[in-house]
CSV table of C-alpha atoms in Angstrom, one decimal:
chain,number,residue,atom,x,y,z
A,1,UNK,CA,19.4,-9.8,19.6
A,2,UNK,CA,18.8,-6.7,17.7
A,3,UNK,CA,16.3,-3.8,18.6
A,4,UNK,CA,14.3,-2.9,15.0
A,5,UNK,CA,11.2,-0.9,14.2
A,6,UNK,CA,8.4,-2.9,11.9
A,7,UNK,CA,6.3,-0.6,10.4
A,8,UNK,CA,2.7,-1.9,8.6
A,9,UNK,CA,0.9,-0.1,5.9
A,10,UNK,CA,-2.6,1.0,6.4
A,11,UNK,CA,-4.9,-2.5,5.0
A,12,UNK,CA,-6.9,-0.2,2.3
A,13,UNK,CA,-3.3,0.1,0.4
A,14,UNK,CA,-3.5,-3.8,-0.3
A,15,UNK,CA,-7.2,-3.0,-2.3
A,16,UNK,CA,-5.8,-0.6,-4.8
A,17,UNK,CA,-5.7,-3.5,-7.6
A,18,UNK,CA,-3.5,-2.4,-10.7
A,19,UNK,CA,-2.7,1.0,-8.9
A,20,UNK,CA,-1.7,-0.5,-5.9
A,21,UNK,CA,2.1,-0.3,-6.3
A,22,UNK,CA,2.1,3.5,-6.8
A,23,UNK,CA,-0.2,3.4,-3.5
A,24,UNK,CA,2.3,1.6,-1.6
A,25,UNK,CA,5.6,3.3,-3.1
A,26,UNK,CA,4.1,7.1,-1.9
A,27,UNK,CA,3.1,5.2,1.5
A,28,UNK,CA,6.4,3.7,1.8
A,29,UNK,CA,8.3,7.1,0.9
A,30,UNK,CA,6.3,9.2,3.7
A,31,UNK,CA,7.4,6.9,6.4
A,32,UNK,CA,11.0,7.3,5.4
A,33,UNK,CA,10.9,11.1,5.3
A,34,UNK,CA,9.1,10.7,8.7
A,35,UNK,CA,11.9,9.3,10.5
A,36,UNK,CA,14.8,10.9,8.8
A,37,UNK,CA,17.1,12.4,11.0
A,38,UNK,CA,16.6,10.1,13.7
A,39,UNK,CA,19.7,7.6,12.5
A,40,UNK,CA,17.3,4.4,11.0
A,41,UNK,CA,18.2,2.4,8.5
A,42,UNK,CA,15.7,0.1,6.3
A,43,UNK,CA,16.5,-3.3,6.8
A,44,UNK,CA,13.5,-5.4,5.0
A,45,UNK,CA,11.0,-4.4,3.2
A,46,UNK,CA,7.3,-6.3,1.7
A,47,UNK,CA,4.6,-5.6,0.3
A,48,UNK,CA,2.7,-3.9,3.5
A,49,UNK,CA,5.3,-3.5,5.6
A,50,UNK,CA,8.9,-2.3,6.3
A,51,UNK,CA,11.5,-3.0,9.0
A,52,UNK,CA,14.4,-0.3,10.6
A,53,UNK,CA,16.5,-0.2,12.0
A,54,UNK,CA,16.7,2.1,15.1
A,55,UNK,CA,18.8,3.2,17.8
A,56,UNK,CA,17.4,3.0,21.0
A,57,UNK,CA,17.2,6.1,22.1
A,58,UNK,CA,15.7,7.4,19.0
A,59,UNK,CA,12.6,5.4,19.5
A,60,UNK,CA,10.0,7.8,21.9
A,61,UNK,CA,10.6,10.2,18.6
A,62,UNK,CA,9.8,7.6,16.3
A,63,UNK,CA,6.8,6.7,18.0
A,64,UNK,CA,5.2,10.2,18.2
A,65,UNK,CA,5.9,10.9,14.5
A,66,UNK,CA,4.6,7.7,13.0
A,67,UNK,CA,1.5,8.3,15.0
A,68,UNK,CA,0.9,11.4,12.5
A,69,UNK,CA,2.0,9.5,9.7
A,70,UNK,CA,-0.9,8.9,7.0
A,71,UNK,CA,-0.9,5.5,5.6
A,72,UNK,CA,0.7,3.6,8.6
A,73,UNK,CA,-1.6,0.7,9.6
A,74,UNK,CA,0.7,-0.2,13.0
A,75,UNK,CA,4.2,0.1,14.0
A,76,UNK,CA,6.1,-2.1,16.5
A,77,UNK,CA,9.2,-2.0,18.2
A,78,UNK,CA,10.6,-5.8,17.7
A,79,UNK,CA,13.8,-7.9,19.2
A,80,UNK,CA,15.3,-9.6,16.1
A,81,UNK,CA,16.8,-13.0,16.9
A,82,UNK,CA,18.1,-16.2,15.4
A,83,UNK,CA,15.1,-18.7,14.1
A,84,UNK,CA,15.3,-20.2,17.5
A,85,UNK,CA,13.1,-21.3,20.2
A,86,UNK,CA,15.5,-20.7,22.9
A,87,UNK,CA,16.5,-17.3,21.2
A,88,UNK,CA,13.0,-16.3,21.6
A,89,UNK,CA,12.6,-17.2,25.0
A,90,UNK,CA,15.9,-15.2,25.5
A,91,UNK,CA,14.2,-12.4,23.5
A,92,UNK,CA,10.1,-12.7,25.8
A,93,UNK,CA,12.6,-12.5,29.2
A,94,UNK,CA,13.8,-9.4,28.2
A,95,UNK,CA,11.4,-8.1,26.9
A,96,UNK,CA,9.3,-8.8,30.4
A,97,UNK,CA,11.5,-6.7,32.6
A,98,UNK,CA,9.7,-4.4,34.5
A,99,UNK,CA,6.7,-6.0,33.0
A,100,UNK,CA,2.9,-6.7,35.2
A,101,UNK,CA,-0.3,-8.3,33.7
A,102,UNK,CA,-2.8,-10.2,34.1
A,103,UNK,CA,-3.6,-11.9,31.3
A,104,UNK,CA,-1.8,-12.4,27.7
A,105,UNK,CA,-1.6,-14.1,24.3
A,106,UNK,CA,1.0,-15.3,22.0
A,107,UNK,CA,0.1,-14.8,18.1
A,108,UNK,CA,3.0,-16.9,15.8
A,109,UNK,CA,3.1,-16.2,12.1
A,110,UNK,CA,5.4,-18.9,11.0
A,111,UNK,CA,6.3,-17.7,7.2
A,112,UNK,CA,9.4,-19.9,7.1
A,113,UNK,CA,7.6,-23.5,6.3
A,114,UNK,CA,10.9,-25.1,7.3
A,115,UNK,CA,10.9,-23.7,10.9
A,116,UNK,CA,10.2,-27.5,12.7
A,117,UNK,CA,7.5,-26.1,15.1
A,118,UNK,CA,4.2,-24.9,13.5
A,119,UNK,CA,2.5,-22.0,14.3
A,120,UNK,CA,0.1,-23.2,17.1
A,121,UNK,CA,3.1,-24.9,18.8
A,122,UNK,CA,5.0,-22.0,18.7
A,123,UNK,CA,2.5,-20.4,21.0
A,124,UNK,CA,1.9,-23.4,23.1
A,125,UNK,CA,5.6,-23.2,24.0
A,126,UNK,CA,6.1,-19.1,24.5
A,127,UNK,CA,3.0,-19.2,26.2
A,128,UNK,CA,4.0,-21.6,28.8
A,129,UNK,CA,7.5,-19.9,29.4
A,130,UNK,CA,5.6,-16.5,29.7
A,131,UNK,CA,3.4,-18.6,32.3
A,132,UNK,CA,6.0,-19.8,34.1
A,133,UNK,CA,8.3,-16.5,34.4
A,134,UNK,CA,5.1,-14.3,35.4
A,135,UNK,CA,1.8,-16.2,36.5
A,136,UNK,CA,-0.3,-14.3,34.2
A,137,UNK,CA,-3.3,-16.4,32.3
A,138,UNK,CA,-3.4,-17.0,28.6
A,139,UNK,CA,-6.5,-14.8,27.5
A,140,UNK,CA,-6.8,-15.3,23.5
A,141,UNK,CA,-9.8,-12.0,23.6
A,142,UNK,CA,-9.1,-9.5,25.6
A,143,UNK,CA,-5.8,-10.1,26.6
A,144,UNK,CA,-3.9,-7.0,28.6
A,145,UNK,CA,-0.7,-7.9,26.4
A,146,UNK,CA,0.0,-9.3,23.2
A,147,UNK,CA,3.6,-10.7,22.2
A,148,UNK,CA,3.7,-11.1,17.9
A,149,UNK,CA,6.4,-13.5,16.9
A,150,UNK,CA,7.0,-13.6,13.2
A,151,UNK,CA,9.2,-16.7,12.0
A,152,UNK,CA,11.1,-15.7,9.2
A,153,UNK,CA,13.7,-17.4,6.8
A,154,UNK,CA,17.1,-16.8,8.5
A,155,UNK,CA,15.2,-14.7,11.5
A,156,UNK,CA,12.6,-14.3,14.1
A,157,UNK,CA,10.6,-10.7,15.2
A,158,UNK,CA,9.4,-10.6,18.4
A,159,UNK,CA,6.9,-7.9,18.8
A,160,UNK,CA,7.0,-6.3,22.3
A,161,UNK,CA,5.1,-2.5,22.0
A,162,UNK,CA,2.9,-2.2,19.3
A,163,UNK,CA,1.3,1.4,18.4
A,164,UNK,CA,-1.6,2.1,16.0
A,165,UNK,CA,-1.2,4.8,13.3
A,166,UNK,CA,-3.5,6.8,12.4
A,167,UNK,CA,-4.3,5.1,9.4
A,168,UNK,CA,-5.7,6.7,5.5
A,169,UNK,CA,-3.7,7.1,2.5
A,170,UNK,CA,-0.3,9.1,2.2
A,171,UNK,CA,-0.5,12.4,1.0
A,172,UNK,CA,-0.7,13.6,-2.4
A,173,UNK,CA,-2.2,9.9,-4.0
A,174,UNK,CA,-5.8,11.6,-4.4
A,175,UNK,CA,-5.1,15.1,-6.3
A,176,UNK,CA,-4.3,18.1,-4.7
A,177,UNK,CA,-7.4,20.3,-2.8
A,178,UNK,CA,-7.3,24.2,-1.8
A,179,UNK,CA,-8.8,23.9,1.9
A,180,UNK,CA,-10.3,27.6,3.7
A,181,UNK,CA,-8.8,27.8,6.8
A,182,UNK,CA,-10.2,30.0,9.5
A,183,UNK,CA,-8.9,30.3,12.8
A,184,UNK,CA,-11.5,28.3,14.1
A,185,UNK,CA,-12.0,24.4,15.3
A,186,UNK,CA,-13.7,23.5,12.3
A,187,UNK,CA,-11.9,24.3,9.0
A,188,UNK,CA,-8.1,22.4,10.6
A,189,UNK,CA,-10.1,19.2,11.0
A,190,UNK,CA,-11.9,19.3,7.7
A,191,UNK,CA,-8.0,20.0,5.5
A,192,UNK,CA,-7.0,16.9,7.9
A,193,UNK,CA,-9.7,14.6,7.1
A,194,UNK,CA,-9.0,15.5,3.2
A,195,UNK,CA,-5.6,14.4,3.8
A,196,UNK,CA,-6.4,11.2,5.5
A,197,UNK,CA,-8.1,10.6,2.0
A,198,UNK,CA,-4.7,11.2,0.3
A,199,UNK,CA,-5.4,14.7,-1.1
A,200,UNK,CA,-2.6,16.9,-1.1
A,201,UNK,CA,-4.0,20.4,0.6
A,202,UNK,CA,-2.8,23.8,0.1
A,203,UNK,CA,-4.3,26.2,2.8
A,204,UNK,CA,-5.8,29.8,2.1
A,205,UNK,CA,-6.6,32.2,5.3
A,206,UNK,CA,-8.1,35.8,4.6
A,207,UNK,CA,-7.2,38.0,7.5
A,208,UNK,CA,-8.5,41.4,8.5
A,209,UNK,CA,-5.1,43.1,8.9
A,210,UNK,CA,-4.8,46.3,9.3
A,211,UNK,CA,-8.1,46.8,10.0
A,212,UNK,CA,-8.0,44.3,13.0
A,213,UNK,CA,-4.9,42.8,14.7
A,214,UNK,CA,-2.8,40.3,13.2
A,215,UNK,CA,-3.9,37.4,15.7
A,216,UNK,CA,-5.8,35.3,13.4
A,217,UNK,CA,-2.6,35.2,11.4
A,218,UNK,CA,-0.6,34.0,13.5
A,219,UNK,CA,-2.8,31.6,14.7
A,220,UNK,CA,-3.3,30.4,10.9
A,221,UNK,CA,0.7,29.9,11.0
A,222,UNK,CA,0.7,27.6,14.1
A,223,UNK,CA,-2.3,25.6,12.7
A,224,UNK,CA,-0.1,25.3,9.0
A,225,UNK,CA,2.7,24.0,11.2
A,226,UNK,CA,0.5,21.3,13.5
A,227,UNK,CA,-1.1,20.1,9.9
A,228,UNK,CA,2.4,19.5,8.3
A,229,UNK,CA,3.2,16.9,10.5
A,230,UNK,CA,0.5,14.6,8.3
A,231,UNK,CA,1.6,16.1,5.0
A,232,UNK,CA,5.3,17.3,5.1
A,233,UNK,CA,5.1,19.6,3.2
A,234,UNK,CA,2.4,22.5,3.0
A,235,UNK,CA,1.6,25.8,1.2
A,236,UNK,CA,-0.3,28.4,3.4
A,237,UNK,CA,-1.4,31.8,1.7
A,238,UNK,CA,-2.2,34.3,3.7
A,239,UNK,CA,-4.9,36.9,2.0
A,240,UNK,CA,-5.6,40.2,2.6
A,241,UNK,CA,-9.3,40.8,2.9
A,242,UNK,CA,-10.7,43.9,4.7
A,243,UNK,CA,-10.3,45.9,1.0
A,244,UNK,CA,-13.2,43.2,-0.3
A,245,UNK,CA,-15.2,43.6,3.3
A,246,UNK,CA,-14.8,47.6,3.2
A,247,UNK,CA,-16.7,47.0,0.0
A,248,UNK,CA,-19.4,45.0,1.0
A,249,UNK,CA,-20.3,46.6,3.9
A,250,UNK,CA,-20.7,49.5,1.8
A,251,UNK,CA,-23.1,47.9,-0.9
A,252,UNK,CA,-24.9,45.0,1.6
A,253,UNK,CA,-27.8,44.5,2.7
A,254,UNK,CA,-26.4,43.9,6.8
A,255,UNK,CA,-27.9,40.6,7.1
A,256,UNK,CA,-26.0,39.1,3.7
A,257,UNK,CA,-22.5,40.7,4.6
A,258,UNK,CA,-21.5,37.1,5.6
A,259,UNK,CA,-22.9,35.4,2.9
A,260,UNK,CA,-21.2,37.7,0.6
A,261,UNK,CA,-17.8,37.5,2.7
A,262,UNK,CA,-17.7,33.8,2.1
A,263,UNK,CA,-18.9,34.1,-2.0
A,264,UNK,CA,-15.7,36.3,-2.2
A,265,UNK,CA,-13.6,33.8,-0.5
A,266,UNK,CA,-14.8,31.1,-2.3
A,267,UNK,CA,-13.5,33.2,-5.9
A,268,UNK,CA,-10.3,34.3,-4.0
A,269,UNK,CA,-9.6,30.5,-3.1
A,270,UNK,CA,-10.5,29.2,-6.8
A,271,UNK,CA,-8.6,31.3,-8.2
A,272,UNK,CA,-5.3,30.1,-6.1
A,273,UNK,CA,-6.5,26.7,-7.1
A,274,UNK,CA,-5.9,27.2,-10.4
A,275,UNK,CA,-2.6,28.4,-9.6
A,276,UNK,CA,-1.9,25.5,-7.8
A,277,UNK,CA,-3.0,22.9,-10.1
A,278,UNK,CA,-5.7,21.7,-7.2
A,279,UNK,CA,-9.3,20.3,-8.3
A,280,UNK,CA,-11.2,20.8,-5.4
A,281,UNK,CA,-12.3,23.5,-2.4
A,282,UNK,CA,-12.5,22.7,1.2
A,283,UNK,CA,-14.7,24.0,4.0
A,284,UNK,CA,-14.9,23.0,7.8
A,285,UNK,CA,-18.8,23.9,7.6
A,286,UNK,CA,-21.3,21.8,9.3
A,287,UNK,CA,-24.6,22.3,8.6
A,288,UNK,CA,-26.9,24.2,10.3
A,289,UNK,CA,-23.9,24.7,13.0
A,290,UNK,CA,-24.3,28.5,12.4
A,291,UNK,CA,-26.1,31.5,10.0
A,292,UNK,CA,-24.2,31.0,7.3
A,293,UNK,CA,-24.5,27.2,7.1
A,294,UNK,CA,-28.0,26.9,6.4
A,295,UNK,CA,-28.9,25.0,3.2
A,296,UNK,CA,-29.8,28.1,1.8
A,297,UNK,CA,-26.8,30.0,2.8
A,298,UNK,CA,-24.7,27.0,1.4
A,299,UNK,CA,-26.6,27.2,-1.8
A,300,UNK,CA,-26.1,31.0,-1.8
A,301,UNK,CA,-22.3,30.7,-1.4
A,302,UNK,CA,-22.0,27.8,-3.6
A,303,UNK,CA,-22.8,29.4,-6.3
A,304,UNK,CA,-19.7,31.4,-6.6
A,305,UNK,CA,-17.9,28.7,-7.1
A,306,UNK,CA,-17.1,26.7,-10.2
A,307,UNK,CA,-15.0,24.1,-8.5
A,308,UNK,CA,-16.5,21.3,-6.5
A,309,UNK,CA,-16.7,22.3,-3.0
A,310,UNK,CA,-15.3,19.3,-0.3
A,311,UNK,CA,-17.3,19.9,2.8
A,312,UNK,CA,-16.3,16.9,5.1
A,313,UNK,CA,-17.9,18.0,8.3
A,314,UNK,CA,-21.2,18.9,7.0
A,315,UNK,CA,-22.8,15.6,8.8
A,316,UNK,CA,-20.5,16.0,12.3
A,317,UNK,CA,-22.0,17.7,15.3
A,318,UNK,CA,-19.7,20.3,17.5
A,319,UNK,CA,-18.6,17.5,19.5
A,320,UNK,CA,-17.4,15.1,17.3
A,321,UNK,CA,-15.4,18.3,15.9
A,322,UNK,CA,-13.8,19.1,18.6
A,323,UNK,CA,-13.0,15.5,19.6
A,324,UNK,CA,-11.3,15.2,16.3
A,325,UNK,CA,-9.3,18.6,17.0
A,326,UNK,CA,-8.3,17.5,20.1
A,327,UNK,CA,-7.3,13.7,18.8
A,328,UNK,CA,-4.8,15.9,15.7
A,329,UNK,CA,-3.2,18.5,17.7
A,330,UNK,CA,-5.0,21.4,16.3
A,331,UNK,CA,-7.6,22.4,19.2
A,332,UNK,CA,-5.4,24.6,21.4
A,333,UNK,CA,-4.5,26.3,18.9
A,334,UNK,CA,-7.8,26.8,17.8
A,335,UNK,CA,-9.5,28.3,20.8
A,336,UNK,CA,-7.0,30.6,21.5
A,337,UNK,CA,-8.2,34.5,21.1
A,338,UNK,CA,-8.4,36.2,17.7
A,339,UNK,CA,-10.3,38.4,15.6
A,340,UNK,CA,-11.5,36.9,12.5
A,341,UNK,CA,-13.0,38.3,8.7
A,342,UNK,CA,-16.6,37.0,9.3
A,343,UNK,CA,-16.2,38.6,12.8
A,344,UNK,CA,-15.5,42.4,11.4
A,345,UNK,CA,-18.9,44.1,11.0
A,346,UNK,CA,-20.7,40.8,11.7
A,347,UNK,CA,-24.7,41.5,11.4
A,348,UNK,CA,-26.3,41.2,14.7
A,349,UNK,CA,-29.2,39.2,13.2
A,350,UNK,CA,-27.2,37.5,10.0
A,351,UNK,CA,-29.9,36.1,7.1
A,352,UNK,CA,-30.8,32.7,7.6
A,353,UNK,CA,-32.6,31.8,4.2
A,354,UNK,CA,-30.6,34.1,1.5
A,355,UNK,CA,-31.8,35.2,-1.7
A,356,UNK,CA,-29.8,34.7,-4.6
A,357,UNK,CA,-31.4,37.5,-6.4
A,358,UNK,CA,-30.4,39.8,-4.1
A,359,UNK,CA,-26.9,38.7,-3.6
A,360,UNK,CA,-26.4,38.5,-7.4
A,361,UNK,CA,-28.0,42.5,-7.4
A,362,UNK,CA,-25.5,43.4,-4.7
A,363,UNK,CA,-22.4,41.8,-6.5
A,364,UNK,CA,-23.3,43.3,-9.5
A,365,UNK,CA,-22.8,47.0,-7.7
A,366,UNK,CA,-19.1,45.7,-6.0
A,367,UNK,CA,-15.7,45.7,-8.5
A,368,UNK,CA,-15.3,42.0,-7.9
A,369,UNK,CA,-12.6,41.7,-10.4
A,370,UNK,CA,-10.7,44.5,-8.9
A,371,UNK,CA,-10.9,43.2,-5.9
A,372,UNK,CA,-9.8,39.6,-6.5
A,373,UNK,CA,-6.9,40.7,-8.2
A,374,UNK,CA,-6.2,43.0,-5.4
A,375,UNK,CA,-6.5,40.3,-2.7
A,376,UNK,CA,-4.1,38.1,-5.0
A,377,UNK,CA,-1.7,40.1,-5.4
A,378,UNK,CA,-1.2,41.5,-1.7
A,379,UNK,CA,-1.3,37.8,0.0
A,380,UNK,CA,2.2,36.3,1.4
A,381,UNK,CA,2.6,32.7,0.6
A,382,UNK,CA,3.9,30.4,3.4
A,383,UNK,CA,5.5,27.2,2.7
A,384,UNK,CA,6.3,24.5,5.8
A,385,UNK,CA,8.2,21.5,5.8
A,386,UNK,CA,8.6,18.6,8.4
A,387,UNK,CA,10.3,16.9,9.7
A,388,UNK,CA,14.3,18.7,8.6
A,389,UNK,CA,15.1,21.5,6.5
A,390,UNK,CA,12.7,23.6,4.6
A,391,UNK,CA,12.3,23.0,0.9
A,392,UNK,CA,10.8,25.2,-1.7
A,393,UNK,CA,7.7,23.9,-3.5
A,394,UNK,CA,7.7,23.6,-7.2
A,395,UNK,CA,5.1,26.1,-9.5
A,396,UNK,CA,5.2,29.1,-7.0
A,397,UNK,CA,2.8,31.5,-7.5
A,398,UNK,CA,3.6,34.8,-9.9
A,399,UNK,CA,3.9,37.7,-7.9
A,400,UNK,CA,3.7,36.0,-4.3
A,401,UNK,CA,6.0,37.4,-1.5
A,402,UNK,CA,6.9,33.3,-0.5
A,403,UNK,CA,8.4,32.4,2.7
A,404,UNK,CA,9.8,29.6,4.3
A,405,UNK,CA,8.8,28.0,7.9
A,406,UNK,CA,10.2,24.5,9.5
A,407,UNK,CA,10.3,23.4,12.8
A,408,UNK,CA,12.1,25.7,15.4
């Protein structure tokens, strides 16, 4: 009896009609690269799922990595046996050690035809010997514990702790989008629901260094590191911004300085987008969370932009947000401390219904295109890999100071 790992694709993979191989190939890559190191070794593979593989002691790793790993459906730890009734009895009294419930089923999936129990009778028998060895109840809804047993040609699984993953498509499938990220809860959860949807995101965070302290930098780093664990690999660049806000505190009316702030990012992060070959901008607003995510505002700041603009949050209230940031990792992180751009100079009573008119009149009096370029060219770029040794990414940025971050 062998310990293996049976991983199962996420079902939307098996609706991808003529595409659907390409689906399941990038799917099927990012599982490998999500367990290398750890010593597996493929050992079957279909359609929507694979086996490994595994040595025991690698398996509490396994488990919390596929749990980040877009495009995985389930994954199960499983005793491989002989196509044998006794075998799996064998295989059930192991796996029962230490074991207490109440109630439990037995699902059979009897894919070998030549097996000479069918599927029901398979689960009439391991239910009783589960019966027997524990006094538990056969519950078919709402059993405590499920045992799988898969009845193959030449072999038998034996499912005894199954895991959901979280699900979506693996990265990179959908295009490639340039997501804002602030140091906030917001903005980490909208790049991650992106990548659930298979979009490959490159992250842009303007900081107020020197003007302010280099906390919501840092902080931008430990959020790019949490959000490679979906992706595996992920560009951060970090921009330079109190040279535009200088500017537009100068020329602003006080109540548009945010509404400008966020125009300018908007051009700053388009033009990196082009750069990076990406199609799309994301933002973690909500609306009407705040000022500057009133329809109007959005409309005001929209309009800077020539790219589509991804908003996935704009219909979740605060507390599904932070729900989400909790469920991904990213919400400590989040609420730590920091001193953001829209923070410096905030207006103490921000505009709530801008003008466009008198945006477009203050823009006109700023050096936009000086500024952009400045911003550009000043910006670090970041890139992280995960899991193993970092790896540079292809097209890198002309005149970007690029560095490289992986797991401590």
């Amino acid at each position: 009896m062998e310990t293996l790992l049976l991983v199962q694709l996420f079902h939307e993979l098996a609706l991808k009609g003529k595409n659907r191989p390409f689906f399941l190939k990038r799917a099927k890559a990012h599982v490998r690269r999500a367990l290398k190191g750890l010593g597996v070794a493929l050992e079957g593979e279909w359609p929507m799922a694979l086996l490994f593989r595994l040595p025991e002691e690698a398996w509490s790793e396994a488990k919390a990595r596929l749990q980040d790993t877009l495009g995985v459906e389930s994954f199960a730890r499983v005793y491989r046996t002989p196509p044998d009734l006794e075998a799996l009895k064998a295989a059930l009294e192991k796996a029962l050690e230490g074991q207490a419930f109440g109630s439990f089923r037995i699902t059979a999936k009897r894919t070998d035809k030549a097996f000479p129990l069918t599927s029901p009778e398979i689960e009439r028998a391991l239910g009783a010997f589960v019966k027997g060895k524990t006094g538990a109840q056969v519950r078919l809804k709402g059993a405590e514990r499920e045992f799988v047993v898969r009845v193959l040609p030449g072999a038998a699984l034996l499912e005894v702790e199954r895991h959901p993953g979280p699900g979506g498509l693996p990265p990179g499938v959908s295009g490639r989008v340039v997501a804002l990220l602030s140091g906030g809860i917001d903005s980490p959860v909208a790049a991650y629901r992106l990548m659930r949807r298979g979009a490959e995101v490159v992250l842009v965070h303007f900081h107020p260094f020197p003007l302010l302290s280099g906390a919501s930098r840092e902080k931008a780093k430990a959020l790019a590191e949490r959000l490679a664990r979906f992706q595996h690999r992920l560009r951060l660049h970090l921009v330079p911004f109190s040279e535009v806000q200088r500017h537009i505190i100068v020329e602003a009316p006080t109540a548009y300085r945010v509404v400008l702030y966020r125009r300018y990012m908007l051009r700053i992060a388009e033009a990196i987008a082009r750069e990076e070959g990406a199609l799309a901008l994301c933002t973690g607003d909500s609306l009407g969370q705040v000022a500057s995510q009133t329809l109007e505002n959005l409309h005001a700041v929209n309009q800077a932009a020539t790219l589509p603009v991804f908003r996935p949050l704009i219909g979740w209230d605060k507390q599904e947000i932070v729900a989400e940031a909790q469920r991904i990792g990213t919400y400590e992180t989040s609420i730590l401390p920091d001193e953001e751009c829209c923070t410096l100079f905030a207006p103490k009573h921000p505009v709530t219904r801008a003008r466009l008119e008198v945006v477009l009149e203050t823009e006109a009096r700023l050096p936009t295109e000086e500024l952009l370029a400045l911003a550009l060219k000043e910006r670090e770029v970041l890139t992280y890999t995960w899991p193993g040794k970092p790896k540079p990414l292809p097209e890198e940025p002309e005149g970007a100071f690029i560095m490289e971050h992986g797991p401590a």
